[in-house]
PDB file of C-alpha atoms in Angstrom:
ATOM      1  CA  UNK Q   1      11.097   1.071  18.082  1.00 67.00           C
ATOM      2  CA  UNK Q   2      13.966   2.678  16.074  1.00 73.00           C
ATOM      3  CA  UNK Q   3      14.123   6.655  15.710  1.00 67.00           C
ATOM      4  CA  UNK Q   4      12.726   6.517  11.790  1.00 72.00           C
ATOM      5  CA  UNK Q   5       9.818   4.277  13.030  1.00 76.00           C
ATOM      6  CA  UNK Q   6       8.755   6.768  15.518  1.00 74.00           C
ATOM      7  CA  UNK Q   7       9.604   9.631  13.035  1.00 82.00           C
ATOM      8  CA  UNK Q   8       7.081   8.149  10.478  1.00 89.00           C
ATOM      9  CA  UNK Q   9       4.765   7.617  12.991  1.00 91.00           C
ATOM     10  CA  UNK Q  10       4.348  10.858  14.182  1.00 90.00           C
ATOM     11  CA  UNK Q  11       4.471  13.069  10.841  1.00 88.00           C
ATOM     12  CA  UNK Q  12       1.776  10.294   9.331  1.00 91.00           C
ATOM     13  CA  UNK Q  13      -0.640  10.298  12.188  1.00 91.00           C
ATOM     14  CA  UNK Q  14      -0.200  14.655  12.273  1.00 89.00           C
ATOM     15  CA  UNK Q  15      -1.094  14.259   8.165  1.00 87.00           C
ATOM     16  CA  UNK Q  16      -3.841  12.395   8.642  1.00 89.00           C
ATOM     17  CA  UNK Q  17      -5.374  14.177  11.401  1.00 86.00           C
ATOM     18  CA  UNK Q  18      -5.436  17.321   9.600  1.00 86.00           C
ATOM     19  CA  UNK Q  19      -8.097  15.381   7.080  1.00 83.00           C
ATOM     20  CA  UNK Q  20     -11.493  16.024   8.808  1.00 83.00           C
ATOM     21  CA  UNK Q  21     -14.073  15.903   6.393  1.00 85.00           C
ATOM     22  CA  UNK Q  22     -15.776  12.668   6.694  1.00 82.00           C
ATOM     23  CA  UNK Q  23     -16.103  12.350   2.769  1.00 88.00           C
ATOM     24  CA  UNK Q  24     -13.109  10.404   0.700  1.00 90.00           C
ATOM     25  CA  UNK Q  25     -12.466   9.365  -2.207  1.00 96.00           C
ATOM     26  CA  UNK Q  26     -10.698   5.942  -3.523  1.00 98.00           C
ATOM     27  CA  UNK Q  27      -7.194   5.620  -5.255  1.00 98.00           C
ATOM     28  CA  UNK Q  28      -8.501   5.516  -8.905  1.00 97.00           C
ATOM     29  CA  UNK Q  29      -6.195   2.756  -9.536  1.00 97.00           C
ATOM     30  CA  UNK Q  30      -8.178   0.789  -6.982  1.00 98.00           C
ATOM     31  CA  UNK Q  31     -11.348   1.235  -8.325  1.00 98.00           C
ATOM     32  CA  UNK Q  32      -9.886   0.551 -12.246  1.00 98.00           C
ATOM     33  CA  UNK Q  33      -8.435  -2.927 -10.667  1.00 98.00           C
ATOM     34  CA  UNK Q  34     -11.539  -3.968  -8.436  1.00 98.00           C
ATOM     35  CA  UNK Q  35     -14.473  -2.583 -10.930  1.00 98.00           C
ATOM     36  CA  UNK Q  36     -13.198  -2.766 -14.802  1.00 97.00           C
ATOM     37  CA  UNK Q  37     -11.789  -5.417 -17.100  1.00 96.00           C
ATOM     38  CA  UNK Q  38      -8.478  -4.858 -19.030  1.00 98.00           C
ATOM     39  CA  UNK Q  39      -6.738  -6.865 -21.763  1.00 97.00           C
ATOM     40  CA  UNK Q  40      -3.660  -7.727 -19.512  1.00 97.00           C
ATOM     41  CA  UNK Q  41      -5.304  -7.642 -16.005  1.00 98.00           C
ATOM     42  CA  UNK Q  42      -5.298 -11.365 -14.929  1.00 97.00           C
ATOM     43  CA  UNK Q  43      -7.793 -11.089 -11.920  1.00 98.00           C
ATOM     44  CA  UNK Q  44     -10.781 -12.868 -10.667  1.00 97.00           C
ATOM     45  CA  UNK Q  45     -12.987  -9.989  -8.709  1.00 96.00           C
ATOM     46  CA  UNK Q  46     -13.666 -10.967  -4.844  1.00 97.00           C
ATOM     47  CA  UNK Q  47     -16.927 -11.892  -4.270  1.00 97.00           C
ATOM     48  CA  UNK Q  48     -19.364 -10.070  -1.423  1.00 97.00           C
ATOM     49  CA  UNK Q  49     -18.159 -11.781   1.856  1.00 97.00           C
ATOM     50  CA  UNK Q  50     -14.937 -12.687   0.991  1.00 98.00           C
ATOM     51  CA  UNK Q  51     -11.818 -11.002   3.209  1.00 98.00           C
ATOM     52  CA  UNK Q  52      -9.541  -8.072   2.427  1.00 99.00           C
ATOM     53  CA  UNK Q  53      -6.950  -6.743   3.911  1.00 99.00           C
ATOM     54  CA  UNK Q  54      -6.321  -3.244   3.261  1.00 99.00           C
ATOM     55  CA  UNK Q  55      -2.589  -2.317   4.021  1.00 98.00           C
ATOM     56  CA  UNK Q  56      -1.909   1.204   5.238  1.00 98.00           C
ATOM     57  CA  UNK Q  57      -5.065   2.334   4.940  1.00 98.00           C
ATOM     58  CA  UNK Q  58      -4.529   5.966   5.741  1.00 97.00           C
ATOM     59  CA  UNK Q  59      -7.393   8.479   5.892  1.00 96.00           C
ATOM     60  CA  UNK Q  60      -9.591   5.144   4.692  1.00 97.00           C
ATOM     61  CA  UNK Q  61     -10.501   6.157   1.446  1.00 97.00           C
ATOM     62  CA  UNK Q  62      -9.961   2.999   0.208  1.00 98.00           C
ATOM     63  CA  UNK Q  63     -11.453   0.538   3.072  1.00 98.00           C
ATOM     64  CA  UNK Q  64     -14.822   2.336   2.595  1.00 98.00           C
ATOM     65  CA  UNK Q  65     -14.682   1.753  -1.076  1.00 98.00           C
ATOM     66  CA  UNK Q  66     -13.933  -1.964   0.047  1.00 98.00           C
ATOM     67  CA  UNK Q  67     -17.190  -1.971   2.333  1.00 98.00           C
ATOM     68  CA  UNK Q  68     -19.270  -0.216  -0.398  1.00 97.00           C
ATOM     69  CA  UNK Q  69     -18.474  -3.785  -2.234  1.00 98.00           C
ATOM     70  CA  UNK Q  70     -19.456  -5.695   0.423  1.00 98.00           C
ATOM     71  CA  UNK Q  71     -16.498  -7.318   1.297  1.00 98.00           C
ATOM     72  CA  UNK Q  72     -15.257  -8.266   4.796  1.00 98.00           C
ATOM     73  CA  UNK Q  73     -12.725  -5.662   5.536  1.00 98.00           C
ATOM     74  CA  UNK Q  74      -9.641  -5.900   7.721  1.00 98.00           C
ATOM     75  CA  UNK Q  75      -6.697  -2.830   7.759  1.00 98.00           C
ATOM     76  CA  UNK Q  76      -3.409  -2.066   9.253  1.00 98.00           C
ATOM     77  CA  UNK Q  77      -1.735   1.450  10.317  1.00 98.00           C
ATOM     78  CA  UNK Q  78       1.257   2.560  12.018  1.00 97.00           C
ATOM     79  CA  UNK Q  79      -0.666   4.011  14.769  1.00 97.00           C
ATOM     80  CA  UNK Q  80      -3.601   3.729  17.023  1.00 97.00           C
ATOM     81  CA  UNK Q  81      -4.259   7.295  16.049  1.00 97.00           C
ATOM     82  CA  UNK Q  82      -4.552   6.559  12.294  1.00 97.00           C
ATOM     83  CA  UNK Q  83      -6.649   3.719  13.386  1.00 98.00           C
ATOM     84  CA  UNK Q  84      -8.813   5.938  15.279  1.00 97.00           C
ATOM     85  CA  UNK Q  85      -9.805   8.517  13.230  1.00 96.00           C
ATOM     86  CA  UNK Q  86     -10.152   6.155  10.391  1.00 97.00           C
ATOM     87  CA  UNK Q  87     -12.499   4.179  12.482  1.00 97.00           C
ATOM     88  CA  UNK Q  88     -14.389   7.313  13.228  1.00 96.00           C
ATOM     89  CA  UNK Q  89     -14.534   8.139   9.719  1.00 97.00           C
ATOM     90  CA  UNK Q  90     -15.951   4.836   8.366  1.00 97.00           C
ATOM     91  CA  UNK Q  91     -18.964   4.822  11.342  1.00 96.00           C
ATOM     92  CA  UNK Q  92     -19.969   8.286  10.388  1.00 96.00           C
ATOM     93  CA  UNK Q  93     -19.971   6.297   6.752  1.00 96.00           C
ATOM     94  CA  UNK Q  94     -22.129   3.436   8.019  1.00 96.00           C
ATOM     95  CA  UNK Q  95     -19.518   0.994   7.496  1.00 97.00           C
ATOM     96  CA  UNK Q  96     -17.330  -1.391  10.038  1.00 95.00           C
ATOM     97  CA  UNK Q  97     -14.082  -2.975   9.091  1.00 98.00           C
ATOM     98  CA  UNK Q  98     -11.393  -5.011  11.421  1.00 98.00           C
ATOM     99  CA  UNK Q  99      -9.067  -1.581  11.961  1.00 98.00           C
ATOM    100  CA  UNK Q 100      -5.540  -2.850  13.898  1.00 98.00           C
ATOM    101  CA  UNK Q 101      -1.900  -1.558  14.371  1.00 98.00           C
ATOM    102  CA  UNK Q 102       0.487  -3.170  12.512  1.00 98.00           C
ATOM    103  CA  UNK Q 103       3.067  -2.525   9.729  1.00 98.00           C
ATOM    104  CA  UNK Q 104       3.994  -4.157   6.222  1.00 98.00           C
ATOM    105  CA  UNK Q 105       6.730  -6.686   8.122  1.00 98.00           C
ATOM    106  CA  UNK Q 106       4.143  -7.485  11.270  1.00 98.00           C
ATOM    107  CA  UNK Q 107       0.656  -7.715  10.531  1.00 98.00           C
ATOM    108  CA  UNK Q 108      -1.245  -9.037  13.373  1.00 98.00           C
ATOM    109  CA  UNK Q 109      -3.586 -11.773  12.000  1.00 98.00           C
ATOM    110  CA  UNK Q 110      -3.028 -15.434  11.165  1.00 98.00           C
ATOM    111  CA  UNK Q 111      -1.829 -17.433   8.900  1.00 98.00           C
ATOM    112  CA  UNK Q 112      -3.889 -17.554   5.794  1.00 98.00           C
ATOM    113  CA  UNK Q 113      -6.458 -15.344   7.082  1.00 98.00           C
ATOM    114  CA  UNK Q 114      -7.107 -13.132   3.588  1.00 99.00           C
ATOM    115  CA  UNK Q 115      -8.365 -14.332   0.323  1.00 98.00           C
ATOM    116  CA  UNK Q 116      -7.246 -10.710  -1.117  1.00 99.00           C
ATOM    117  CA  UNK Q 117      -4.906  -7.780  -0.322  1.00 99.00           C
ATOM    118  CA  UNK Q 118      -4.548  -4.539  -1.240  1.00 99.00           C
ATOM    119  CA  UNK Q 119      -1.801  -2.538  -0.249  1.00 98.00           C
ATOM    120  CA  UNK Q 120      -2.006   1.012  -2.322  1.00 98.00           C
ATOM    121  CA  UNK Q 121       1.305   3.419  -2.148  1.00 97.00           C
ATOM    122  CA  UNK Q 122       2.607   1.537   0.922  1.00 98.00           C
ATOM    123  CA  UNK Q 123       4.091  -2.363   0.538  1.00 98.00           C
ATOM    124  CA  UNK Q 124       7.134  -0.783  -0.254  1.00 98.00           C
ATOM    125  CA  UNK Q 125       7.916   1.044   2.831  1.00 98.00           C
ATOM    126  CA  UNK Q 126      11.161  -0.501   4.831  1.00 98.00           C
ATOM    127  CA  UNK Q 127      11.613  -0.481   8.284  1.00 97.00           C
ATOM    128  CA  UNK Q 128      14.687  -0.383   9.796  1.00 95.00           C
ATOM    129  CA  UNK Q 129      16.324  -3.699   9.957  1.00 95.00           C
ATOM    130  CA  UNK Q 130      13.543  -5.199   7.312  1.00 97.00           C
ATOM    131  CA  UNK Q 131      13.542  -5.518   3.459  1.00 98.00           C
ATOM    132  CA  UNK Q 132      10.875  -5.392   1.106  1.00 98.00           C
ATOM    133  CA  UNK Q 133      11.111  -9.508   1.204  1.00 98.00           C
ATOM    134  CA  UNK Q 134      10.272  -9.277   4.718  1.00 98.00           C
ATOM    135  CA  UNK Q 135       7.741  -6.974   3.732  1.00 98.00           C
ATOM    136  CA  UNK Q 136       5.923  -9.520   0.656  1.00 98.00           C
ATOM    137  CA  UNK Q 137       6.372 -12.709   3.320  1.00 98.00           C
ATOM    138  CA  UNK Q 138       4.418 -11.744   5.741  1.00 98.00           C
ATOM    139  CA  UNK Q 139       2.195 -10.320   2.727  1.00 99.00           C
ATOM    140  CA  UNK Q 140       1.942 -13.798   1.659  1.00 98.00           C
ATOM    141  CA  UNK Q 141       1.884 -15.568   4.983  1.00 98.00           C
ATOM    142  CA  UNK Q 142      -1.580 -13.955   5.552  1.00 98.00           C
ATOM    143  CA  UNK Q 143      -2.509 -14.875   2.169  1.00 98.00           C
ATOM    144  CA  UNK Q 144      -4.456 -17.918   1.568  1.00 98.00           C
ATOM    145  CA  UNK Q 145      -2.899 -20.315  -1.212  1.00 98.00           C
ATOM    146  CA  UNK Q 146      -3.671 -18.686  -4.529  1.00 98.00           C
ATOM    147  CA  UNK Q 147      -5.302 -15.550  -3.226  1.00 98.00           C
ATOM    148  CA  UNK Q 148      -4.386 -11.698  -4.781  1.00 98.00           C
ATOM    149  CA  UNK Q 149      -2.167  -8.970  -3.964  1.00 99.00           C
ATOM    150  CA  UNK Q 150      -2.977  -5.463  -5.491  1.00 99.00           C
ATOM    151  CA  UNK Q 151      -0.475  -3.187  -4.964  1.00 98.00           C
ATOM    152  CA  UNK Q 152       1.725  -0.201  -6.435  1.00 98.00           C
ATOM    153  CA  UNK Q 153       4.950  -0.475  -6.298  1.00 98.00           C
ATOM    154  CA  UNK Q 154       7.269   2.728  -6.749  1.00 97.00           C
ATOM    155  CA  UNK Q 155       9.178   3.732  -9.751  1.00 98.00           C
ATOM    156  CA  UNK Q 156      12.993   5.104  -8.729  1.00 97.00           C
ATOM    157  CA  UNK Q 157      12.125   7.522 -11.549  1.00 97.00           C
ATOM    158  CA  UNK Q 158       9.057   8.953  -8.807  1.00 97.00           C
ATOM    159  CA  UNK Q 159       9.695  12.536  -7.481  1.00 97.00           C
ATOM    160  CA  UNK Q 160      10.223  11.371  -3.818  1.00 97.00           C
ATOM    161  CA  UNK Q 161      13.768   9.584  -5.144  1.00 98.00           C
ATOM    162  CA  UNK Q 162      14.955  12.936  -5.767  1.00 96.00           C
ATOM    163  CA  UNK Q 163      18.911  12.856  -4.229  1.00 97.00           C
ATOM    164  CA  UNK Q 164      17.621  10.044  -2.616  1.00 98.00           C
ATOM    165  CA  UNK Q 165      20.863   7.845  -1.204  1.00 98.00           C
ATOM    166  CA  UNK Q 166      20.142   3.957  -2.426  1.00 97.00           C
ATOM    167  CA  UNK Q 167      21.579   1.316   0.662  1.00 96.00           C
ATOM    168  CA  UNK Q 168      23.098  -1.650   0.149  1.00 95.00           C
ATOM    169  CA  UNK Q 169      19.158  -3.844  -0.178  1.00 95.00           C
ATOM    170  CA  UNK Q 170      18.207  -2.076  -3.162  1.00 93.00           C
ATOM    171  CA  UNK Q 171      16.090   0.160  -0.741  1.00 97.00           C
ATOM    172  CA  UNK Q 172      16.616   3.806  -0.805  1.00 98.00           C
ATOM    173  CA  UNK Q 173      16.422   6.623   2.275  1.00 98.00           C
ATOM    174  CA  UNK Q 174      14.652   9.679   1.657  1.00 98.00           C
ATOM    175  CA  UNK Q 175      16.504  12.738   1.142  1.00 97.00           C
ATOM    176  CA  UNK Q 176      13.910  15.355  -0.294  1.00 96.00           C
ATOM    177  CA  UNK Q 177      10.313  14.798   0.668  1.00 96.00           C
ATOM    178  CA  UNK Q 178       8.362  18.191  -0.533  1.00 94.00           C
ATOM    179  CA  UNK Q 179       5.868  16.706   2.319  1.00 91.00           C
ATOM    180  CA  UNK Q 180       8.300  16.387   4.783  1.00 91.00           C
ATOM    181  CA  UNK Q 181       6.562  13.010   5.908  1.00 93.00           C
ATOM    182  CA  UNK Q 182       9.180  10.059   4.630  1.00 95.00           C
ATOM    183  CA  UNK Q 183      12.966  11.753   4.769  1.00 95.00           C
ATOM    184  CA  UNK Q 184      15.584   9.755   6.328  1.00 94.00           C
ATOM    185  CA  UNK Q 185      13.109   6.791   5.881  1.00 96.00           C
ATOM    186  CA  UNK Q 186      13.942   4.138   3.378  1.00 98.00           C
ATOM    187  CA  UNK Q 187      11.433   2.493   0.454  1.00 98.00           C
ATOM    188  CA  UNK Q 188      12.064   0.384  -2.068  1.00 98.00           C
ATOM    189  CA  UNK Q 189      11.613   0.679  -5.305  1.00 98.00           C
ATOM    190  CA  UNK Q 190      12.256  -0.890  -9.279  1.00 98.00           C
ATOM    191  CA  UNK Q 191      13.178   0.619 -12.740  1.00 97.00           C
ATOM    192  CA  UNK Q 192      11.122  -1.941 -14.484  1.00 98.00           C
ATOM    193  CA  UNK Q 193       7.994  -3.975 -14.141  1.00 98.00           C
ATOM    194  CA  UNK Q 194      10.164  -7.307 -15.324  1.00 98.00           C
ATOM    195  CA  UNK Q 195      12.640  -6.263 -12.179  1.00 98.00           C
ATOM    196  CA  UNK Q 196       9.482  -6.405  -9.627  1.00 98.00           C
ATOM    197  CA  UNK Q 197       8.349  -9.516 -11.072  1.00 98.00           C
ATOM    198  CA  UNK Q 198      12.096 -11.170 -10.910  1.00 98.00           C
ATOM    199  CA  UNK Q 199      11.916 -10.241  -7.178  1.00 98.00           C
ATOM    200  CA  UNK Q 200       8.655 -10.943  -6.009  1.00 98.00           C
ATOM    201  CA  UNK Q 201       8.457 -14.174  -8.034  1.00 98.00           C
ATOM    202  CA  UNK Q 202       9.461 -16.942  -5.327  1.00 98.00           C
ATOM    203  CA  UNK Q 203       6.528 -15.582  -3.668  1.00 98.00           C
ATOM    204  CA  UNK Q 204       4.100 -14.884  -6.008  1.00 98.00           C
ATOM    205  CA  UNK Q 205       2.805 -16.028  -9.744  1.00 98.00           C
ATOM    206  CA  UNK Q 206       0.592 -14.838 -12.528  1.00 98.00           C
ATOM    207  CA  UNK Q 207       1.628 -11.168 -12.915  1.00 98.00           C
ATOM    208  CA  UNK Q 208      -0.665  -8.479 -14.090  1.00 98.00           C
ATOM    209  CA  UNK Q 209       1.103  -5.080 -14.410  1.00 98.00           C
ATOM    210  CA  UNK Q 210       0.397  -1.435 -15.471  1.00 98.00           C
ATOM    211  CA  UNK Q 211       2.006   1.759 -14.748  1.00 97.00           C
ATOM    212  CA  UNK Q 212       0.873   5.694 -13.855  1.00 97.00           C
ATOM    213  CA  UNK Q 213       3.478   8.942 -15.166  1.00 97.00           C
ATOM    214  CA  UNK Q 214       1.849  11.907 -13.653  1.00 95.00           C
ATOM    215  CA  UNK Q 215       2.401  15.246 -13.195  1.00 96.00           C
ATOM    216  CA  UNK Q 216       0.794  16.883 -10.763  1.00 95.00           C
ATOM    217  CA  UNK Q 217       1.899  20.314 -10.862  1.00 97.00           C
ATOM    218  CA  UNK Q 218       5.327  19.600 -10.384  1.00 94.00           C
ATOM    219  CA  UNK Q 219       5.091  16.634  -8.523  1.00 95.00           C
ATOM    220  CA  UNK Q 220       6.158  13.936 -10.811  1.00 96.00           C
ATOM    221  CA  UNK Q 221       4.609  10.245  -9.608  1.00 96.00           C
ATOM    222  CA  UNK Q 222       5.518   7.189 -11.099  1.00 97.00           C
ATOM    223  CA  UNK Q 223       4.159   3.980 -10.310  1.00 98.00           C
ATOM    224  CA  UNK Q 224       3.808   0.706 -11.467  1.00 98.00           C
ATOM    225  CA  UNK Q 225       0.561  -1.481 -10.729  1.00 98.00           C
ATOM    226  CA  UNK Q 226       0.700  -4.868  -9.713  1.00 98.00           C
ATOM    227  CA  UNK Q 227      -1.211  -7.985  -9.450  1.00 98.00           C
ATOM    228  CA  UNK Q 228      -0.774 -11.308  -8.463  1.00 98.00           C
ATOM    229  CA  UNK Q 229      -1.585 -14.440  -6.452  1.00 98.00           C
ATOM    230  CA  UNK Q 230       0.691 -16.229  -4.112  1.00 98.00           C
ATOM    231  CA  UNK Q 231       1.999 -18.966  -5.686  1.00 95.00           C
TER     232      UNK Q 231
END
C-alpha cells in the first residue's frame, strides 16, 4: 500500500475512534433522497429487503439509518478498525449489516451483488494510481443492471480545494485540510453538475442532481447531489 493510503488510513480510523457515543445521526441529504419526493429527483425508493451498499460508511450514521428502513445492508471502510467500531456501534443499535474492508476502486463483493448504492462524501476519493473512473466501475460492476447510485460529489469551489494543486486526471491533492485528515491525498472533483454527468455518463443514465452551499462557521462546503442508475 502506497504512503497516502496508509496516511488516510491512520488519521481516518484515529477520527473515528474519537466518536464514542453510540447515538448518530444521518447525512440529511440521505434522508431527503431515501424519504421525500422532489420535482427533479428521478428515483424509485428501495423496497424492505432489497441490498445496499453503503460506501465509506464512517462512524455508521448512515448504515443504521439504512437498517432503520429495513433494507439489507452491506458497507466498506478503509480499515478493520473503522469496521470495528462501526460494527460495535450498530449492535449496541440492534441492527446487523455486512461490514468489510475495502475502498472505492476494490470493493470486495461480486458482480451485480447491489440493487442500490450510496456512497455519501466519499466516491470521489483517489487512490494512488486510480481515477475516479476506476472508482464509478467498480461502483457499477457491483451494481445490478439498472440499479441506483446516490452519491455527493465535490464542488472544486468546497473549502478543502483551498491551494489545492490539480494533477494531470482532473483529480486534485490536498494542500490545506483544517482537519488535517486528507492533505497530500488526491479527490476529484467538478465545477458543474453538466461536467459530472458528461463524465459519469458511459456508466450511468437518468441523472437526478441537486447541490448544498454551506457555511458552517467558516467552513465553506459545496456539494453537488447525484443520482442515477447504471445504464
Amino acid at each position: 500500500m502506497d504512503n497516502q493510503s496508509r496516511d488516510i488510513n491512520a488519521s481516518y480510523e484515529n477520527f473515528y475512534a474519537r466518536r464514542t457515543s453510540p447515538k448518530v445521526y444521518p447525512t440529511e441529504f440521505v434522508v431527503r433522497t431515501f424519504l421525500a419526493t422532489y420535482p427533479q429527483l428521478r428515483f424509485k425508493r428501495p423496497a424492505p429487503g432489497e441490498r445496499v451498499l453503503d460506501v465509506g460508511f464512517g462512524d455508521g450514521r448512515n448504515t443504521a439509518f439504512l437498517c432503520d428502513q429495513g433494507f439489507a445492508v452491506s458497507g466498506i471502510e478503509i480499515t478493520q478498525g473503522i469496521v470495528d467500531q462501526a460494527r460495535t456501534r450498530l449492535h449496541t443499535l440492534g441492527h446487523q449489516a455486512d461490514l468489510r474492508v475495502g475502498r472505492n476502486s476494490s470493493i470486495p463483493f461480486g458482480n451485480a451483488a447491489f440493487d442500490y448504492i450510496l456512497a455519501c462524501h466519499c466516491c470521489y476519493y483517489c487512490d494512488e494510481g486510480d481515477t475516479f473512473l476506476d472508482n464509478l466501475k467498480e461502483y457499477a460492476r457491483v451494481l445490478k443492471s439498472g440499479g441506483y447510485l446516490v452519491a455527493s460529489v465535490a464542488s472544486r469551489d468546497s473549502y478543502i480545494f483551498k491551494d489545492a494543486v490539480e494533477q494531470p486526471d482532473g483529480s486534485l491533492a490536498i494542500r490545506n485540510d483544517p482537519y488535517g485528515n486528507r492533505n497530500g491525498y488526491r479527490l476529484h472533483a467538478f465545477s458543474a453538475s453538466r461536467d459530472i454527468e458528461a463524465y459519469m455518463s458511459p456508466l450511468f443514465s437518468n441523472f437526478s442532481f441537486g447541490m448544498a452551499d454551506n457555511d458552517y462557521y467558516g467552513i465553506s462546503e459545496r456539494v453537488f447531489w447525484v443520482v442515477c442508475q447504471k445504464s
